[in-house]
PDB file of C-alpha atoms in Angstrom:
ATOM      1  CA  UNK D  12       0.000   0.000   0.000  1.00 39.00           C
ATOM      2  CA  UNK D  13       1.316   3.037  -1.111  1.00 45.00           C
ATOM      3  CA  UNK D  14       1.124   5.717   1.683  1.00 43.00           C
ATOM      4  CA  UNK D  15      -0.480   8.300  -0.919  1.00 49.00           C
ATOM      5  CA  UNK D  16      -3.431   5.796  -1.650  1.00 49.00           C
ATOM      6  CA  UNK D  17      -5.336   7.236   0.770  1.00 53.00           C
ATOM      7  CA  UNK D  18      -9.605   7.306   0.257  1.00 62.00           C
ATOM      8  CA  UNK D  19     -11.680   8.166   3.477  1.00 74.00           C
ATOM      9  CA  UNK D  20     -11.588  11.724   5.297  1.00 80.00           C
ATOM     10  CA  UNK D  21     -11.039  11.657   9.200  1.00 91.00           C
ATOM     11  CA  UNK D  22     -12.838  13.472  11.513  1.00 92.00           C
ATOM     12  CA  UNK D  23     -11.557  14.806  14.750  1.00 91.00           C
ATOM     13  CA  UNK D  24     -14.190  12.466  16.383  1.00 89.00           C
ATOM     14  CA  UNK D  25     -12.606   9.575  14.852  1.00 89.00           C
ATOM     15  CA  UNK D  26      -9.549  10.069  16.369  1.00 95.00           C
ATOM     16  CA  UNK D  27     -10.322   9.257  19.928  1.00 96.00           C
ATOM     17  CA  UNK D  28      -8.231   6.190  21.671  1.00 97.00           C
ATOM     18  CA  UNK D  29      -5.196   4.489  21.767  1.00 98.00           C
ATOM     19  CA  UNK D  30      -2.475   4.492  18.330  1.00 98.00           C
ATOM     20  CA  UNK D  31       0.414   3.113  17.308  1.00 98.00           C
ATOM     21  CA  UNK D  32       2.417   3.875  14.827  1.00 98.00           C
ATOM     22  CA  UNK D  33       3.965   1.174  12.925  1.00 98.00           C
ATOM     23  CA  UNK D  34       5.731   3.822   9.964  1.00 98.00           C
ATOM     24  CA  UNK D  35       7.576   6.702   9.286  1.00 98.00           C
ATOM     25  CA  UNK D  36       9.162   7.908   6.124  1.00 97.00           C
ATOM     26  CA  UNK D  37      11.024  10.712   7.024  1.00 94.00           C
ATOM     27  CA  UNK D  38      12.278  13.534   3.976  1.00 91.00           C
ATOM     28  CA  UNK D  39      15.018  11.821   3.022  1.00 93.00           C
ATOM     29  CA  UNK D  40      13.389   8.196   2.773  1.00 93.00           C
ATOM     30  CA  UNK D  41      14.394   6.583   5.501  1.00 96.00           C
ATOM     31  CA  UNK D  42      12.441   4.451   7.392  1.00 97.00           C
ATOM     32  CA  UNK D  43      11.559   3.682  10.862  1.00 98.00           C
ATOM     33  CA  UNK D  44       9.407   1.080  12.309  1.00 98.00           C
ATOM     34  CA  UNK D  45      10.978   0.228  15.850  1.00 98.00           C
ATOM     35  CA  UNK D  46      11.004   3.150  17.770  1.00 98.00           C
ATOM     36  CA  UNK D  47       8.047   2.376  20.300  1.00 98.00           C
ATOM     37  CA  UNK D  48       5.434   5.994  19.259  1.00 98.00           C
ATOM     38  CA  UNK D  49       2.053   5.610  21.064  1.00 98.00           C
ATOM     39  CA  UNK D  50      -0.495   8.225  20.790  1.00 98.00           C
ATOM     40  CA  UNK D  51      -3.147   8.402  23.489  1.00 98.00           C
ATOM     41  CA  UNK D  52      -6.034  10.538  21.924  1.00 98.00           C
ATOM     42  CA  UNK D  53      -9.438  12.122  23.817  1.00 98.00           C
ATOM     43  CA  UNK D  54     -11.830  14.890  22.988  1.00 98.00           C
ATOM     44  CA  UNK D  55      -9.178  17.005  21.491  1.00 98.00           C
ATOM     45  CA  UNK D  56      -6.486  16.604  24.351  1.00 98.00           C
ATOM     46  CA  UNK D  57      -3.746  14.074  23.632  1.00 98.00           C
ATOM     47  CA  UNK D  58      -0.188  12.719  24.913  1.00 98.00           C
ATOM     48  CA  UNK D  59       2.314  11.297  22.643  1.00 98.00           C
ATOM     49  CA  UNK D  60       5.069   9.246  23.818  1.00 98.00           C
ATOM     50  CA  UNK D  61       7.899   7.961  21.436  1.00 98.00           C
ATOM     51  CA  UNK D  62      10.661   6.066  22.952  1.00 98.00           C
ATOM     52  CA  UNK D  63      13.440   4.309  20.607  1.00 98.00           C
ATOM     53  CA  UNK D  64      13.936   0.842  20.738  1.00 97.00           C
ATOM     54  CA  UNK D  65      15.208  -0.974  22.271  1.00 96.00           C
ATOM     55  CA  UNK D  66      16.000   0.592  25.300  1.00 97.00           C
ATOM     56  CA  UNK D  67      18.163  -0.386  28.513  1.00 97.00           C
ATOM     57  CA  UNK D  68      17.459  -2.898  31.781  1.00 97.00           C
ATOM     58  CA  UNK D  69      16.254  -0.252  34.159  1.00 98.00           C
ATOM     59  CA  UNK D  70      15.326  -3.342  36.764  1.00 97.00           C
ATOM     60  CA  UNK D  71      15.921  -1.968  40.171  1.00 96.00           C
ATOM     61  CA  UNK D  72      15.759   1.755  39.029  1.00 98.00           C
ATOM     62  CA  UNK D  73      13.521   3.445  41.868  1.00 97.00           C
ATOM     63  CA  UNK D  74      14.518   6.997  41.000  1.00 98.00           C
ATOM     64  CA  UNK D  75      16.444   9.729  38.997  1.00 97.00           C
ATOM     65  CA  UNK D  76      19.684   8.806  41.404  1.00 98.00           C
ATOM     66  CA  UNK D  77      19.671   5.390  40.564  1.00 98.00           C
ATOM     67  CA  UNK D  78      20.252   6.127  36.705  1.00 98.00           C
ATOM     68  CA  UNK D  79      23.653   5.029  35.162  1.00 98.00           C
ATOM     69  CA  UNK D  80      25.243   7.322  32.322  1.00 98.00           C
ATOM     70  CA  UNK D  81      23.877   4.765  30.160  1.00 97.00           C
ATOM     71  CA  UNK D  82      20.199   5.053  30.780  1.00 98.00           C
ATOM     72  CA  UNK D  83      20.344   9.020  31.519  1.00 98.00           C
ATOM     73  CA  UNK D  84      21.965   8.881  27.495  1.00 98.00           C
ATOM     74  CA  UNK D  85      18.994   6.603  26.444  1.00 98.00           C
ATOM     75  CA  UNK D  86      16.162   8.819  28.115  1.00 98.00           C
ATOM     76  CA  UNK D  87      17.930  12.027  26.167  1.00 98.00           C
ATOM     77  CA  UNK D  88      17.067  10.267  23.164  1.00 98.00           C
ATOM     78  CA  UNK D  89      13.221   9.594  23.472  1.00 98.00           C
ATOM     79  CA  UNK D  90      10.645  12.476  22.391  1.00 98.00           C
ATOM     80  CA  UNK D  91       6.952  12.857  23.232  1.00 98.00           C
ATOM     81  CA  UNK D  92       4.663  15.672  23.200  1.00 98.00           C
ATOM     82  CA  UNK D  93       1.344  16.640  24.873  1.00 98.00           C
ATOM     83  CA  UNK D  94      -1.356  19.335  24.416  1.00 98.00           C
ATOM     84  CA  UNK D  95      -4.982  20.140  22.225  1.00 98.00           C
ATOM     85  CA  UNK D  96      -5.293  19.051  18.588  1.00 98.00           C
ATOM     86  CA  UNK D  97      -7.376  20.896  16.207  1.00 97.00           C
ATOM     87  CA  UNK D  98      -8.903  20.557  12.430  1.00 96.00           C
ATOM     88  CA  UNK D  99      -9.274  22.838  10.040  1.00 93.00           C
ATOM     89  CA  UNK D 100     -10.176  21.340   6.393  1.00 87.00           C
ATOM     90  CA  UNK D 101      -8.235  18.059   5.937  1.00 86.00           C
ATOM     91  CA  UNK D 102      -5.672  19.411   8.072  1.00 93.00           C
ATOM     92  CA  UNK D 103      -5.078  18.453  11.505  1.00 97.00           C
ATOM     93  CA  UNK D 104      -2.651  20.452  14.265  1.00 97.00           C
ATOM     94  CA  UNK D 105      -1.228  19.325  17.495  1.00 97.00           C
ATOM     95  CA  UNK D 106      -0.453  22.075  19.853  1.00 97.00           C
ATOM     96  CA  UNK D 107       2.232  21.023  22.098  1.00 97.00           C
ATOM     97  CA  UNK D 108       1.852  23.079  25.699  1.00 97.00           C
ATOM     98  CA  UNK D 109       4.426  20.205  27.225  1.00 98.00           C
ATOM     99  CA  UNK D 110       7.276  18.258  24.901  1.00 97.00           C
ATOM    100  CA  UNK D 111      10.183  16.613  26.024  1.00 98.00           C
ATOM    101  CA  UNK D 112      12.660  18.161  23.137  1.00 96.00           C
ATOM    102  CA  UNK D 113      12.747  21.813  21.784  1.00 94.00           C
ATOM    103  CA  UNK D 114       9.983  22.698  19.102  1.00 89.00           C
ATOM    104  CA  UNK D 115      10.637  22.308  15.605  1.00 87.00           C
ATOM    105  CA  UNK D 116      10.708  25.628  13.025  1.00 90.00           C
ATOM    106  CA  UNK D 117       7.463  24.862  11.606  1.00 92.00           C
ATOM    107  CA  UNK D 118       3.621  23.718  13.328  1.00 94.00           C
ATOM    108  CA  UNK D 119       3.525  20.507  13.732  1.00 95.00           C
ATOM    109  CA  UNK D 120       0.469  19.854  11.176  1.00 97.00           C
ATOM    110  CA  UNK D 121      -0.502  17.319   9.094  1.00 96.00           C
ATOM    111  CA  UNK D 122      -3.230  15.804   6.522  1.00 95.00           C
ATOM    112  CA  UNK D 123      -4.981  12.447   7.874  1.00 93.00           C
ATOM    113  CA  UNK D 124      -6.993  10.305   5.470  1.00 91.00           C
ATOM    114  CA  UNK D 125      -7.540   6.526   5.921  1.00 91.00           C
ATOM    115  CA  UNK D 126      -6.464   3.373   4.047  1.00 89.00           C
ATOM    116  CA  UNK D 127      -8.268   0.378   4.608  1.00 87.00           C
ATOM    117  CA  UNK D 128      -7.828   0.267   8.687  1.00 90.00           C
ATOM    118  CA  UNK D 129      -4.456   2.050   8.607  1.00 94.00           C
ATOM    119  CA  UNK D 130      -4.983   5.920   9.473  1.00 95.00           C
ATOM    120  CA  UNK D 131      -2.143   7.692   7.115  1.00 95.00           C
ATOM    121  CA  UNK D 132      -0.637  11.127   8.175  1.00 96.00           C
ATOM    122  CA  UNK D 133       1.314  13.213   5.450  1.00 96.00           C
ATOM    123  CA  UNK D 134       3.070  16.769   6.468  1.00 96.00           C
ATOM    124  CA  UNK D 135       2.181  19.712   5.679  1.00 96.00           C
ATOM    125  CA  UNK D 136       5.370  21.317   6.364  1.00 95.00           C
ATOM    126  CA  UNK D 137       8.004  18.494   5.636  1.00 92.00           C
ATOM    127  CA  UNK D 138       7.713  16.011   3.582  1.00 93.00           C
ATOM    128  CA  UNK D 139       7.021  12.741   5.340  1.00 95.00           C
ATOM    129  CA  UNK D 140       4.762  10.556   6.342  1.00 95.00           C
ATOM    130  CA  UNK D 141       3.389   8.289   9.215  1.00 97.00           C
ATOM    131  CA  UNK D 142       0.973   4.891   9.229  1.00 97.00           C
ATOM    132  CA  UNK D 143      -0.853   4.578  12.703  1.00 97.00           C
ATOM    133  CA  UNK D 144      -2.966   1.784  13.722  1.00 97.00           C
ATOM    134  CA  UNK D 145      -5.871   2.270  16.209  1.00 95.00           C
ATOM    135  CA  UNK D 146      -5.076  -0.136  19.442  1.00 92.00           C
ATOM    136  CA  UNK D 147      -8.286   0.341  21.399  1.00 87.00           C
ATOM    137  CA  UNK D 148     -10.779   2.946  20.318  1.00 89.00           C
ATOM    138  CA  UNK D 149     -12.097   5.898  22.865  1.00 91.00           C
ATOM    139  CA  UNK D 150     -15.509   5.761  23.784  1.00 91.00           C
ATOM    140  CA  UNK D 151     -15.893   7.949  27.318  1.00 95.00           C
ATOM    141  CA  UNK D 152     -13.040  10.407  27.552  1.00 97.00           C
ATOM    142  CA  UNK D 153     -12.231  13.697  29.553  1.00 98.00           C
ATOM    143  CA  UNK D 154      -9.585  15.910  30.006  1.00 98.00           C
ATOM    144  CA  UNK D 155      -7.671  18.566  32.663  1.00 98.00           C
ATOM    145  CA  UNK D 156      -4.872  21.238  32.249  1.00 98.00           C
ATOM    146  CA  UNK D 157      -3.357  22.036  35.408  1.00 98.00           C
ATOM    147  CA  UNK D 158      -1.528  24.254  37.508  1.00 98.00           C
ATOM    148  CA  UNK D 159       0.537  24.258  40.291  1.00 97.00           C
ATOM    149  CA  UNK D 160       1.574  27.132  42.964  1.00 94.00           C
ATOM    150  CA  UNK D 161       4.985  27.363  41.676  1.00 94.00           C
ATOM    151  CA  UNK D 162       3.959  27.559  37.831  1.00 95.00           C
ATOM    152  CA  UNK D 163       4.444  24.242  36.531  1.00 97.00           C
ATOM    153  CA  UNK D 164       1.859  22.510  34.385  1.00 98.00           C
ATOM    154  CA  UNK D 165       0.185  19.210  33.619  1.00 98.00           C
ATOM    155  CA  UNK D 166      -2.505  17.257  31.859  1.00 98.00           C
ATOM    156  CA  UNK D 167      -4.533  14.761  32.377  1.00 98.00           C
ATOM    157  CA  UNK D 168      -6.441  13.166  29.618  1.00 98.00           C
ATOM    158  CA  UNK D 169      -8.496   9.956  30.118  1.00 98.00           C
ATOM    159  CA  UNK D 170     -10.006   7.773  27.491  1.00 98.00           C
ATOM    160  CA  UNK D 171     -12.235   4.411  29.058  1.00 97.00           C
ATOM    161  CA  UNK D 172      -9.668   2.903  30.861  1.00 97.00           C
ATOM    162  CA  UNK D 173      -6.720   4.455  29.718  1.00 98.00           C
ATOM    163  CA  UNK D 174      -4.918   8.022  30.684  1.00 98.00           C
ATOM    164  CA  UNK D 175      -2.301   9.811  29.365  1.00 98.00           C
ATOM    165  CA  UNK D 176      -0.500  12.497  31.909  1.00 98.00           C
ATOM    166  CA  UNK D 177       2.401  15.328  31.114  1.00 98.00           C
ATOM    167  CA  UNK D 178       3.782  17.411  33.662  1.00 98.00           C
ATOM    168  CA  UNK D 179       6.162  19.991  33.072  1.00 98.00           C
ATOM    169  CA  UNK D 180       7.762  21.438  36.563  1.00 96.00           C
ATOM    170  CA  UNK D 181       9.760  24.582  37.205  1.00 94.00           C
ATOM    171  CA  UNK D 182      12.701  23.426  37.627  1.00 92.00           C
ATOM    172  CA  UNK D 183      12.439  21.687  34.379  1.00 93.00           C
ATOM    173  CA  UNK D 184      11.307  18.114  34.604  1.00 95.00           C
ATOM    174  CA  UNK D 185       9.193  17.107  31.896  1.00 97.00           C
ATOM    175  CA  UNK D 186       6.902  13.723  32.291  1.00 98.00           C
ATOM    176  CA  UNK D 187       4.924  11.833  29.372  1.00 98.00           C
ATOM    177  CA  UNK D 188       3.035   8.680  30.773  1.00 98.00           C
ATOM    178  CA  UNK D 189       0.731   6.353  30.110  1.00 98.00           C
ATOM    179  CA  UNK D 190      -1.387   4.111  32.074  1.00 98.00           C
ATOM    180  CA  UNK D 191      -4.464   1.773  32.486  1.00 98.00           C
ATOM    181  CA  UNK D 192      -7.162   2.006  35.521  1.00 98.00           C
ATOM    182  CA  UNK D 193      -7.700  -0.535  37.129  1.00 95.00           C
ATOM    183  CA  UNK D 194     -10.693  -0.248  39.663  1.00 93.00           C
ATOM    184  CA  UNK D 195      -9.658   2.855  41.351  1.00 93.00           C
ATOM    185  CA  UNK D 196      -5.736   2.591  40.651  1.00 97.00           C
ATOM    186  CA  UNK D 197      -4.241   4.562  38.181  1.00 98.00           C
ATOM    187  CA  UNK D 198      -1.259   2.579  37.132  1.00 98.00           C
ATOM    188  CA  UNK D 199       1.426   4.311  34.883  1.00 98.00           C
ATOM    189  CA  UNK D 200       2.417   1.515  32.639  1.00 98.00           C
ATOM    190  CA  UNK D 201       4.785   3.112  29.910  1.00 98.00           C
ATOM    191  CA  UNK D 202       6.978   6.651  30.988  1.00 98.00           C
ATOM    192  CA  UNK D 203       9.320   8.760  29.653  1.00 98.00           C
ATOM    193  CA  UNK D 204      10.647   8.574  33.120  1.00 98.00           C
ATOM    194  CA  UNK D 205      11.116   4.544  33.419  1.00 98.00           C
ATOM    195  CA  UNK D 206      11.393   4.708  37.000  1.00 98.00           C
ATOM    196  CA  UNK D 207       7.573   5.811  37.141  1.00 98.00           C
ATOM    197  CA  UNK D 208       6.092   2.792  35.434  1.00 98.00           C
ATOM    198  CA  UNK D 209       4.154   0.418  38.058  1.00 98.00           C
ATOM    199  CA  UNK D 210       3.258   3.324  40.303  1.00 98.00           C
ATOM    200  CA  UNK D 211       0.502   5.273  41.013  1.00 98.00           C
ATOM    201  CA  UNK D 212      -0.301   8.780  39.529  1.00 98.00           C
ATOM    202  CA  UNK D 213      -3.594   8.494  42.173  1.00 98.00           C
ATOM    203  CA  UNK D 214      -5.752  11.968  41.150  1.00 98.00           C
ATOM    204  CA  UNK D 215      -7.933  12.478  43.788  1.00 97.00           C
ATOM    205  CA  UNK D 216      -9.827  15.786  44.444  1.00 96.00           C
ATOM    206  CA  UNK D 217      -8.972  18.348  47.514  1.00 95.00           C
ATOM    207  CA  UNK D 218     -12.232  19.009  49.529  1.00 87.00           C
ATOM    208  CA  UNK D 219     -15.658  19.199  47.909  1.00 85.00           C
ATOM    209  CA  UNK D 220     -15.216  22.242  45.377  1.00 83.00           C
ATOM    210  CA  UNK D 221     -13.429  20.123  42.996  1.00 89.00           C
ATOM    211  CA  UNK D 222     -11.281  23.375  42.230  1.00 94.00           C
ATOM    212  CA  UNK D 223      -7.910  21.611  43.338  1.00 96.00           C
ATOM    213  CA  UNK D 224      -6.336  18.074  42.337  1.00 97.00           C
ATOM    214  CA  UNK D 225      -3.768  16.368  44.186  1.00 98.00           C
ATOM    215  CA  UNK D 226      -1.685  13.947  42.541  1.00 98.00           C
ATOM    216  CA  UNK D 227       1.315  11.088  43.685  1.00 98.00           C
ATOM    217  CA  UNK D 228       4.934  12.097  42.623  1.00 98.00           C
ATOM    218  CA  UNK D 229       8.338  11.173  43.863  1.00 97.00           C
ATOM    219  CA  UNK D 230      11.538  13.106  44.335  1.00 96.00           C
ATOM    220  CA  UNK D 231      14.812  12.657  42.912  1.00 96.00           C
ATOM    221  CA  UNK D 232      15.705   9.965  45.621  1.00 97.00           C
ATOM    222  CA  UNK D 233      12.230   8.412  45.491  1.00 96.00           C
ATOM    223  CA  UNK D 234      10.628   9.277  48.384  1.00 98.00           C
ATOM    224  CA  UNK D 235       7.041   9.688  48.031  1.00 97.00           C
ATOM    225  CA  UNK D 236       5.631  13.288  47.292  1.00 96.00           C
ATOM    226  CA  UNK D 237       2.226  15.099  46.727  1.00 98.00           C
ATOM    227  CA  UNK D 238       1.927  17.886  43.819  1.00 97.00           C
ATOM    228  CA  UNK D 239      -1.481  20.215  44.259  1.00 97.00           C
ATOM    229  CA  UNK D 240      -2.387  21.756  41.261  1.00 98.00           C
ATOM    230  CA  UNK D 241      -5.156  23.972  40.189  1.00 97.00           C
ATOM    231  CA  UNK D 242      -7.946  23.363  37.574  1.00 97.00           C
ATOM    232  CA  UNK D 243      -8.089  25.275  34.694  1.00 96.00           C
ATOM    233  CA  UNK D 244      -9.954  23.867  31.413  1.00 96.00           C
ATOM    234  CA  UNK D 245     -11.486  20.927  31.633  1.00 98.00           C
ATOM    235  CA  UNK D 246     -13.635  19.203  28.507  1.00 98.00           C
ATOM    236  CA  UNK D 247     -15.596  16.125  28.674  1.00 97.00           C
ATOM    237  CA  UNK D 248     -17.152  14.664  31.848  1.00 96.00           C
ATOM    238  CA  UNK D 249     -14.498  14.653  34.824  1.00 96.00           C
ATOM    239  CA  UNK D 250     -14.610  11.638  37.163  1.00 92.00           C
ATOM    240  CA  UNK D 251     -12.237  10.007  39.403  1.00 92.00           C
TER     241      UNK D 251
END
């Protein structure tokens, strides 16, 4: 299938759930198909995490001062991006408010058509192009952008049983995850920061005004921490 032979229009709607991409041609033809991209899509929030593969043992890592020189190299390497994606015609934009590497020169925008069950994205502003496959579509989903005291931000998006969560601190830490619910756990299963996975992000309201969130962090030498942060837009229908 040529990535060009594309025949069905997509609709922001459509593009709620789970994807994964399985191409990219990038300007100069080459070609990747192992580096592990998954994009975690809700009303029009998202988080994209994109980690190369395949990556180091981090059994045992607990924290950021566990890391060896080796693994601190291989997290330098990954890329991921989180914020609101918009339409306008055939093309489609994704804001980034929270990325893990500097912005490109040009908005990240593409054009998104289907072939056969493979969603195909071509750029607008470079030449390439990207297949995804849908993993689990999004039925129920939600969204928060947060704020802390200090200025830092986050986002939460939820789809079913799924969330995606960014957080972007002052003093620079940037956090792309990904995780399942299970009951009323909030597992991270895949991170940017591998020391994360198989804990508990935990959002749980403060009070009854539903005007602050707290959420389940942990510091440098993994001690366990609590981040409040402030609600600012929301979309869908919030529940914990």
């Amino acid at each position: 299938m040529n990535a060009h032979e594309t025949d069905t229009p997509v609709r922001m709607a459509d593009c709620a759930g789970l994807w994964e991409r399985t191409l990219l041609v990038d300007p100069d033809g080459s070609q990747d198909i192992t580096t592990d991209v998954r994009w975690l899509q809700g009303i029009t929030r998202f988080v994209d995490l994109r980690r190369p593969m395949p990556r180091p043992d981090f059994t045992g890592v607990r924290c950021a001062a566990d890391l060896t020189d080796q693994q601190r190299a291989w997290m330098r390497m990954q890329d991921g991006f989180a914020g609101q994606l918009t339409q306008y015609a055939d093309v489609f934009h994704w804001r980034r408010s929270i990325e893990l590497q500097p912005p490109g020169p040009h908005p990240d925008e593409g054009r998104m058509s289907y072939a056969a069950d493979v969603l195909v994205e071509v750029g607008v502003h470079a030449d390439y192009f990207e297949h995804w496959i849908r993993d689990r579509p999004g039925q129920d989903c939600w969204a928060m952008e947060l704020r802390s005291g200090d200025g830092g931000r986050a986002l939460l998006v939820r789809v079913d049983r799924l969330f995606g969560w960014a957080m972007r601190t002052t003093a620079g830490t940037v956090e792309l995850s990904l995780g399942s619910i299970e009951g009323r756990e909030w597992i991270i299963t895949d991170s940017a920061l591998p020391y994360r996975e198989s804990q508990r992000l935990a959002p749980r309201w403060v009070g009854d005004s539903r005007i602050h969130l707290h959420t389940n962090d942990i510091d440098d030498h993994g001690a366990l921490r609590t981040r409040e942060w402030l609600i600012g837009h929301t979309e869908g229908n919030v529940t914990l």
